[in-house]
XYZ file of C-alpha atoms in Angstrom:
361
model
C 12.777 59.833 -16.792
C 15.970 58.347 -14.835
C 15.772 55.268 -17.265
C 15.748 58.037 -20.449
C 18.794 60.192 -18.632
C 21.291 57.457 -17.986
C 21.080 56.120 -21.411
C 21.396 59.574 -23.162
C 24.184 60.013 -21.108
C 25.752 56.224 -22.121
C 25.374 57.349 -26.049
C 26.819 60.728 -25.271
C 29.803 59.212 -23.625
C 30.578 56.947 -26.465
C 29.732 59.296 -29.711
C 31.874 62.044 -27.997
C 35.056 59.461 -28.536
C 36.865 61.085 -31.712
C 35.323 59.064 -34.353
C 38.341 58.593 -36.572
C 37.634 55.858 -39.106
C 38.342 51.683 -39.089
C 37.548 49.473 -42.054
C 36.598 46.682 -39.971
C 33.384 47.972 -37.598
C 30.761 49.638 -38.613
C 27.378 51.200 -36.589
C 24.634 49.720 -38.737
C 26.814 45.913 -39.080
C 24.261 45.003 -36.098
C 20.620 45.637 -36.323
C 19.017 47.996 -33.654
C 19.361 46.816 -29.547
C 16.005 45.668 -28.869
C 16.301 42.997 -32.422
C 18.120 39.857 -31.299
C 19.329 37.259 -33.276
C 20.363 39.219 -36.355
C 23.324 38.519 -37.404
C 26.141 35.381 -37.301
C 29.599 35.056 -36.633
C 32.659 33.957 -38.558
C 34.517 30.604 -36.941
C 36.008 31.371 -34.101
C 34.918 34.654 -33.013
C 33.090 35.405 -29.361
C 30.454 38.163 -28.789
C 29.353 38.727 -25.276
C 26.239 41.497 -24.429
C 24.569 42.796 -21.677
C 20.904 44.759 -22.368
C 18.721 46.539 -19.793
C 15.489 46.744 -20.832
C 12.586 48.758 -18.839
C 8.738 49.227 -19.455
C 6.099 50.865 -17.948
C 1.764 50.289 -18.008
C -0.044 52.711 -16.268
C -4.081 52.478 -16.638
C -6.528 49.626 -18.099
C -8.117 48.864 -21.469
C -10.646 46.219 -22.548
C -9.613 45.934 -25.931
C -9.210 49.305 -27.512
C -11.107 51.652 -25.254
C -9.585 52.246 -21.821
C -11.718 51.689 -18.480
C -11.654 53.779 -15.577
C -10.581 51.672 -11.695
C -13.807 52.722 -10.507
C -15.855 50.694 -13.553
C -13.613 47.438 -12.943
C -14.533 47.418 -9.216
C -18.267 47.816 -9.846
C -19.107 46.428 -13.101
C -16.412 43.436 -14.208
C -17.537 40.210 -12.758
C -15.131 38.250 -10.356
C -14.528 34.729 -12.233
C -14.178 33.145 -8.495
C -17.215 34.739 -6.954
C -19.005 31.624 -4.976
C -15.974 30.998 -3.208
C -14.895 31.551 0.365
C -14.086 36.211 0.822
C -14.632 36.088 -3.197
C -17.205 39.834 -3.717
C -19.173 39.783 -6.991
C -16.273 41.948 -8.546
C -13.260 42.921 -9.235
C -12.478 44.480 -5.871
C -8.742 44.831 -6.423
C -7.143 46.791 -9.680
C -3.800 47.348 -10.925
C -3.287 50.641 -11.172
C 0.501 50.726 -12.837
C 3.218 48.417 -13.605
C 7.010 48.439 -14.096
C 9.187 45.974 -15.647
C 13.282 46.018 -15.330
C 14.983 42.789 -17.478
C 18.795 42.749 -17.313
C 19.872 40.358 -20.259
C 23.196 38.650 -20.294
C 24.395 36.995 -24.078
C 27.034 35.298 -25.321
C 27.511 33.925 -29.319
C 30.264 31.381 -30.360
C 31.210 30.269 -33.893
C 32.523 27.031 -33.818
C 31.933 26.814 -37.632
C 30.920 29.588 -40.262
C 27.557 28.015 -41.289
C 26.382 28.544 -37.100
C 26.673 30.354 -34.130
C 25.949 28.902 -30.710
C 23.403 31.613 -28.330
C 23.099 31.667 -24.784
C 21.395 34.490 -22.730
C 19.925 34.890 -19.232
C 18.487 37.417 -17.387
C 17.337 38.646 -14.325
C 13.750 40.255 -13.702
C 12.549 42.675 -11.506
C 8.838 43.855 -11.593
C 6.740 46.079 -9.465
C 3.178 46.591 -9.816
C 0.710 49.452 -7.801
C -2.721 48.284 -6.779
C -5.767 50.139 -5.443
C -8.396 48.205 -3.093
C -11.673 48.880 -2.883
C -13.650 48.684 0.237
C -16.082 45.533 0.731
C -18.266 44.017 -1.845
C -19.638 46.973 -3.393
C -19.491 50.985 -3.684
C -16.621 53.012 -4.766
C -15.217 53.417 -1.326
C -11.371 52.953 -1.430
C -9.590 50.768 1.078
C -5.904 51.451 0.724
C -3.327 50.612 -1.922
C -0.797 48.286 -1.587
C 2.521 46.947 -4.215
C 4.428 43.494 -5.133
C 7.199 43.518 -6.353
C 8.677 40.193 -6.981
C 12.332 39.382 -8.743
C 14.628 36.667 -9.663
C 16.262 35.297 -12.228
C 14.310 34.568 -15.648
C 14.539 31.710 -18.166
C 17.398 30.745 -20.271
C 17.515 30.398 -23.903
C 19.653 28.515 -25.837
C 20.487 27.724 -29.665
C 22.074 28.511 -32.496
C 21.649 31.477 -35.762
C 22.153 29.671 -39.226
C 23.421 32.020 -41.798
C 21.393 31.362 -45.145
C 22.696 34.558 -47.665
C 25.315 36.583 -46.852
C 28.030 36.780 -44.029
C 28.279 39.757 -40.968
C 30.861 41.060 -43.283
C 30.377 44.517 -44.794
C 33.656 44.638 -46.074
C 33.017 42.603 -48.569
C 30.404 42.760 -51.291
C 27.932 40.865 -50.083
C 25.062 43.352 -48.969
C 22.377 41.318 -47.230
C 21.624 38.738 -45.346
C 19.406 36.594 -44.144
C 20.009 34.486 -40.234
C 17.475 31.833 -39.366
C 17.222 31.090 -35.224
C 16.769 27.946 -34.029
C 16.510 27.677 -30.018
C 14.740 26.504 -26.672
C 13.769 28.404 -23.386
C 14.442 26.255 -20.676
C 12.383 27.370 -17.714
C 14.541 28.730 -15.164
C 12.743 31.073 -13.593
C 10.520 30.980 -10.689
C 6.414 30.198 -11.466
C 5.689 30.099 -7.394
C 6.223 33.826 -6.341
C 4.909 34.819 -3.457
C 3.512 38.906 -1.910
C 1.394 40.784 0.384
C -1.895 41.767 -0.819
C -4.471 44.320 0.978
C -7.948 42.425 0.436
C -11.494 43.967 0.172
C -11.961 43.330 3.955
C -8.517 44.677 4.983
C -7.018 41.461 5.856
C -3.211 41.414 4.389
C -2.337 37.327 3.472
C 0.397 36.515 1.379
C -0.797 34.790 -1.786
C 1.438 33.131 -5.118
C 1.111 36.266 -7.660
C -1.214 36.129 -10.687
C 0.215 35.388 -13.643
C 1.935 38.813 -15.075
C 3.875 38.637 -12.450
C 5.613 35.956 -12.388
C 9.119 35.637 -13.587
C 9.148 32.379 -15.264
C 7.040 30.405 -17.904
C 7.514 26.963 -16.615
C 7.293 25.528 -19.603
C 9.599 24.805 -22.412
C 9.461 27.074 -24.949
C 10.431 27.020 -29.027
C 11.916 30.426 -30.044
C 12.722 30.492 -33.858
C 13.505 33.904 -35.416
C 14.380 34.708 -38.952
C 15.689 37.373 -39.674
C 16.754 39.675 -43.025
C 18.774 42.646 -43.650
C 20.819 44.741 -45.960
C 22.284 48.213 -46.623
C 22.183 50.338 -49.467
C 24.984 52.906 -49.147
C 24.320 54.757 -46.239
C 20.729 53.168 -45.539
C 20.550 50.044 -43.971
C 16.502 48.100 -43.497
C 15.807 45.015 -41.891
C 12.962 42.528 -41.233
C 12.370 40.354 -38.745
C 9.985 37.073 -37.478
C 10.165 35.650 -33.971
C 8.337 33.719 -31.814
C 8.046 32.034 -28.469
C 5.849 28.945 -29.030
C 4.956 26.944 -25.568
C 5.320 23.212 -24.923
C 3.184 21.504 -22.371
C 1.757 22.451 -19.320
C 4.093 23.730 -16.859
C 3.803 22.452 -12.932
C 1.251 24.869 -11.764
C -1.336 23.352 -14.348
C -1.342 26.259 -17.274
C 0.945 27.873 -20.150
C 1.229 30.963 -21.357
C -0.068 32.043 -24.534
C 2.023 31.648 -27.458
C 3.527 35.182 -28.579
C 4.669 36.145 -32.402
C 6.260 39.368 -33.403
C 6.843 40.736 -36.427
C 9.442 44.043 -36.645
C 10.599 46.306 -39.635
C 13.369 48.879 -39.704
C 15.099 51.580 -41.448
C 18.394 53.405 -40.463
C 20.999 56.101 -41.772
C 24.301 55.968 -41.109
C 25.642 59.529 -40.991
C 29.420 58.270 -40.030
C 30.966 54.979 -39.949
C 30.615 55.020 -36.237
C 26.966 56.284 -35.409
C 23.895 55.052 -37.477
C 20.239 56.123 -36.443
C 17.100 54.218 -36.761
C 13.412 54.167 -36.625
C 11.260 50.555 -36.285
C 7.608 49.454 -36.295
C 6.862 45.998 -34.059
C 3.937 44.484 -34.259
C 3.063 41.957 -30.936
C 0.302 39.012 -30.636
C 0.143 36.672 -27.351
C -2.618 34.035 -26.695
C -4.463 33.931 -23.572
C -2.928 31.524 -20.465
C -4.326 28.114 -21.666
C -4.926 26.324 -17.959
C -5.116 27.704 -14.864
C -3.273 28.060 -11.300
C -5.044 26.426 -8.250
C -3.559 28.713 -5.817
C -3.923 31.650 -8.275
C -7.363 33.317 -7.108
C -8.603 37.004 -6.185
C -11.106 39.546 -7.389
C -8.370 41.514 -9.557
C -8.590 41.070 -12.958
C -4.389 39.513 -13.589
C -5.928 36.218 -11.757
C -7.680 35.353 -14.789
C -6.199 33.210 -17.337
C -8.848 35.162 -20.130
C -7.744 37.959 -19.281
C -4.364 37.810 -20.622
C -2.922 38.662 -23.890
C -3.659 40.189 -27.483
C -2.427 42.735 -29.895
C 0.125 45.439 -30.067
C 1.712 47.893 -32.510
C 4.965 49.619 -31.081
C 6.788 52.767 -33.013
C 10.500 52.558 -31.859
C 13.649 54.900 -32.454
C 17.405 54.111 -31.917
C 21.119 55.036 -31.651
C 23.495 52.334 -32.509
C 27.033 53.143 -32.013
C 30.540 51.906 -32.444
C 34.011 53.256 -31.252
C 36.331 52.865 -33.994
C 39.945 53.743 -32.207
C 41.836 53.229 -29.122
C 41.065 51.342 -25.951
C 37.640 50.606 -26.599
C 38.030 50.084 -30.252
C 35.112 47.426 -31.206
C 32.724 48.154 -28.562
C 29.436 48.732 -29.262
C 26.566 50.798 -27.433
C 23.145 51.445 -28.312
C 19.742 52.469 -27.039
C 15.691 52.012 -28.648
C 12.812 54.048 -26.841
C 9.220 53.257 -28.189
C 5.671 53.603 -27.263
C 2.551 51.788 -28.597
C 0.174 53.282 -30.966
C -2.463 50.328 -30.998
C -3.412 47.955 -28.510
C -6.394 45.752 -28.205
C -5.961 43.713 -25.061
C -8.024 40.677 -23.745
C -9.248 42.915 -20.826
C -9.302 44.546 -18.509
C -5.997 44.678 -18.414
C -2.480 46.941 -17.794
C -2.054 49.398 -20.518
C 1.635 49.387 -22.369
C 3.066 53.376 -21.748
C 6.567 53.187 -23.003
C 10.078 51.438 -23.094
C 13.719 51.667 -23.298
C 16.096 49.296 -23.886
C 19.868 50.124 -23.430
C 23.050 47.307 -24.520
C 26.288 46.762 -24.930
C 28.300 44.297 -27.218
C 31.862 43.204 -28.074
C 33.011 40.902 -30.240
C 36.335 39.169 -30.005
């Protein structure tokens, strides 16, 4: 609930500014904080952003129907067993999971029909395990966390406007941005933690998959994206996906993701618009595998990885329209899922926030 207080109190502190009215800015120009590449830039304007986004899993599901620790250590089989300390099961379970991504953009115009995109980010993730006791039996061992960070992967590219201009002074009333852009593969695929195994030994091993902070692989990321306003309504659809190239160094890739998101929002002043959005998710499973990627917990398999989400999300975008922070934008989304079928076992999405900040110059 920290995550939830600080950005009520970010939108507070902004809406609370006297919103006396400009003809050039308005709340609802950009779409909500957790849609990227919506809108374009006239030649020779700057935007910079920053974006903190946080999620939480807590629990497991095997596609639909959720599945209790105690099952997964006695029932799912343990892809590795036949190996060296490898039990029968799945001996190890995640019990909850948080995510923390700080994203850092910037957008140039060098000419009206495109606008260069950079962003970065840094990654922070923490997950809670329980360990059961031996090969068998319900007996718990201990529990044990890794939390591995660093910085994430860098995408580059540039937004093509195709109808319209990010210009609602004019009459032009919709638009419609096409995305064209790469992840390079900055971040780390090698992380490293302390586990608590089955027979209470405590080695440091690479961390599965989830939990890693970098794809390794090159990555296509196009997006298109459409939107318009209708008085004091503004709606808004979006494609993007993340489509992977090769095999990275460790031997696998991750499954390709594609997301599809709607919106509606209402713009009560100039300055403050409010929104409500449906996302729907699909991933692939990891397509390889990691030699040094092995255990009796279920995020070690590459099959168990991926599949299908529906997320219900509601926002606050604002704009301050006057005085020294005239043009500066802040905004905040909090969602939960309302369908998941996941290739499981595996983590079970809870909620997530996302809070930002943008200025364009």
């Amino acid at each position: 609930m920290k995550y939830l207080a600080s950005a009520s109190a970010l939108v507070v502190a902004c809406t609370t500014i006297s919103p006396a009215i400009a003809h050039d800015v308005r709340a609802d120009d950009h779409a909500p904080i957790g849609v990227m590449a919506d809108h374009a830039h006239k030649k020779g304007e700057f935007m910079v952003s920053i974006r903190h986004m946080h999620m939480q899993m807590s629990g497991n599901q095997i596609g639909t129907d959720g599945i209790a620790p105690d099952e997964i250590a006695t029932t799912i089989p343990n892809r590795f067993f036949g190996a060296p300390g490898q039990p029968p099961t799945l001996r190890i379970v995640p019990t909850s999971m948080r995510t923390d991504m700080t994203m850092v953009g910037a957008m140039y115009a060098p000419a009206d029909w495109v606008t260069l995109v950079a962003m970065g980010s840094y990654v922070q993730k923490e997950m809670d395990h329980t360990t059961y006791m031996g090969g068998m039996g319900t007996n718990v061992r201990g529990e044990f966390q890794t939390s591995p960070e660093g910085i994430g992967d860098i995408t580059v590219g540039g937004i093509f406007p195709v109808l319209g201009v990010a210009d609602r002074k004019s009459e032009k009333q919709q638009e419609l941005n096409l995305r064209a852009a790469v992840s390079i593969p900055t971040g780390s695929n090698s992380k490293t933690a302390e586990i608590l195994t089955p027979m209470g030994a405590t080695p440091t091993i690479r961390t599965p998959y989830m939990m890693q902070i970098g794809s390794g692989t090159w990555d296509l990321r196009p997006a298109a994206t459409f939107k318009g306003w209708a008085g004091k309504v503004g709606y808004g659809l979006q494609y993007a996906g993340t489509i992977r190239i090769g095999t990275n160094d460790q031997g696998y890739s991750f499954g390709d993701i594609h997301e599809a998101t709607a919106w509606v929002s209402y713009s009560p002043a100039q300055w403050l618009s409010l929104s409500g959005r449906i996302k729907g998710r699909t991933m692939g499973r990891v397509d390889g595998i990691d030699p040094m990627i092995m255990g009796p917990v279920q995020t070690a398999n590459p099959d168990f990885q991926g599949g299908e989400r529906i997320d219900l999300i509601a926002g606050v975008n604002t704009v301050v329209t006057h005085g020294a922070l005239a043009g500066h934008r802040f905004a905040l989304e909090v969602g939960a899922p309302i369908y998941q079928d996941l290739n499981g076992p595996q983590m079970t999405g809870d909620w997530m926030l996302t809070v930002g900040w943008q200025k364009a110059f």
